[in-house]
Amino acid sequence: MAHIDAAVKHYKRGQSEPDQTLFTDVVFRCNQAFEGSVKEAYRVLAGKDPSHIKPHKIEEFLSEADLLRKKVLDQFTRYRTEWRNPSTHDYTLDFDEDEGLMAIVSVTVFAIVLCDQIDGKLAFDAAAEPKTSQSNSTIEQNEPLLDVVADTLAKFAGEQIQGDTAVHDQSTRHYFHVAGTIAGYLSSELASIPRVDVKQGQTFSERETDIVVERVSDTGVAERIVVELKISSPRGRSLPRQYIERNAVQKAAFFLHLPDVNGAVVFLYSGNKRHYRVFDAAGIPAEKLRVVAPALDTKSQRSDDAPAG
């Protein structure tokens, strides 16, 4: 971010001084910010040391390695195409005030969405670390993956508010950090099941998922469960529960029509709720979708059926 701050200072000087080359300096500073960002992405997302790798090699790797989430890749490609490559390969280019501003905006947006993904990846890695004491896992190897994922998410929610490693305040922090923690927890808890992989940000039919749990059978057939995640803050206002649930179910239902997806779990996570329940969604086959949500604190709560509406 220091390079972006320097770019802004050059930009302000260019507005107040009769030196138009300052706006070209703005773009060069933005390029340095871009280069630093992609190096950090290479370090965290790819798990590789960027120290002795040329910047353009890192950029080529990130553009092809399927590591960046769609919106991050879009901003990466936009800045690289519109600013980084032209200014690097043509040293005769000069940039004006408008172009300097656009370069600052472009690299800042890229840095923000990239930091979101990096934050989530760090949270994933921390949560996925092997436990010092093995948990009492009761997962049956042949249990339906849909049920395994739903039950594990309910377990996560209960543990986080009760245990020493509680993250119930995370829902007031950053969405991607919480999502990374949840995905990492799934990865850790399901590690005992052969050929299970937990991924974030996978795209199916041009729509990005929050979390995907994949199990590959002995014959090489992949079973995929999509997790549609909704995180609500324990503080402040929130949309009505039924609206959030209905919207999440509709989003999850889209993936159920795709041949690559076998089931979906809607996870309504609130950091200050202790008790969660797993139930079926109205209008969706039980073998296709589960909802994991806080138990309603009302006398009219129905125990196992789907909520009205």
Short mmCIF file of N, CA and C in Angstrom, two decimals, residues 116-121 123-124 173-182:
data_model
loop_
_atom_site.label_atom_id
_atom_site.label_comp_id
_atom_site.label_asym_id
_atom_site.label_seq_id
_atom_site.Cartn_x
_atom_site.Cartn_y
_atom_site.Cartn_z
N ASP A 116 -8.62 -9.66 0.19
CA ASP A 116 -9.74 -10.47 0.65
C ASP A 116 -9.42 -11.96 0.49
N GLN A 117 -8.94 -12.33 -0.69
CA GLN A 117 -8.66 -13.74 -0.94
C GLN A 117 -7.48 -14.22 -0.10
N ILE A 118 -6.47 -13.41 0.04
CA ILE A 118 -5.31 -13.79 0.86
C ILE A 118 -5.72 -13.99 2.31
N ASP A 119 -6.56 -13.09 2.82
CA ASP A 119 -7.06 -13.21 4.19
C ASP A 119 -7.79 -14.53 4.37
N GLY A 120 -8.64 -14.87 3.40
CA GLY A 120 -9.37 -16.12 3.48
C GLY A 120 -8.45 -17.34 3.42
N LYS A 121 -7.41 -17.26 2.59
CA LYS A 121 -6.47 -18.39 2.47
C LYS A 121 -5.68 -18.59 3.76
N ALA A 123 -6.71 -17.80 6.75
CA ALA A 123 -7.66 -18.36 7.71
C ALA A 123 -7.89 -19.84 7.44
N PHE A 124 -8.00 -20.21 6.17
CA PHE A 124 -8.16 -21.62 5.78
C PHE A 124 -6.99 -22.45 6.30
N ARG A 173 -16.05 -9.29 11.70
CA ARG A 173 -14.79 -8.93 11.05
C ARG A 173 -14.97 -9.01 9.54
N HIS A 174 -14.35 -9.97 8.95
CA HIS A 174 -14.32 -10.00 7.50
C HIS A 174 -14.93 -11.28 6.99
N TYR A 175 -15.83 -11.15 6.03
CA TYR A 175 -16.53 -12.32 5.49
C TYR A 175 -15.55 -13.37 4.99
N PHE A 176 -14.54 -12.96 4.25
CA PHE A 176 -13.64 -13.93 3.64
C PHE A 176 -12.79 -14.64 4.69
N HIS A 177 -12.51 -13.97 5.79
CA HIS A 177 -11.78 -14.61 6.88
C HIS A 177 -12.62 -15.71 7.50
N VAL A 178 -13.89 -15.42 7.75
CA VAL A 178 -14.78 -16.41 8.34
C VAL A 178 -15.00 -17.58 7.38
N ALA A 179 -15.22 -17.26 6.10
CA ALA A 179 -15.43 -18.31 5.10
C ALA A 179 -14.20 -19.21 5.01
N GLY A 180 -13.02 -18.61 5.06
CA GLY A 180 -11.79 -19.40 5.03
C GLY A 180 -11.66 -20.30 6.24
N THR A 181 -12.06 -19.78 7.41
CA THR A 181 -12.02 -20.58 8.63
C THR A 181 -12.95 -21.78 8.53
N ILE A 182 -14.15 -21.54 8.01
CA ILE A 182 -15.13 -22.63 7.86
C ILE A 182 -14.62 -23.68 6.88
#
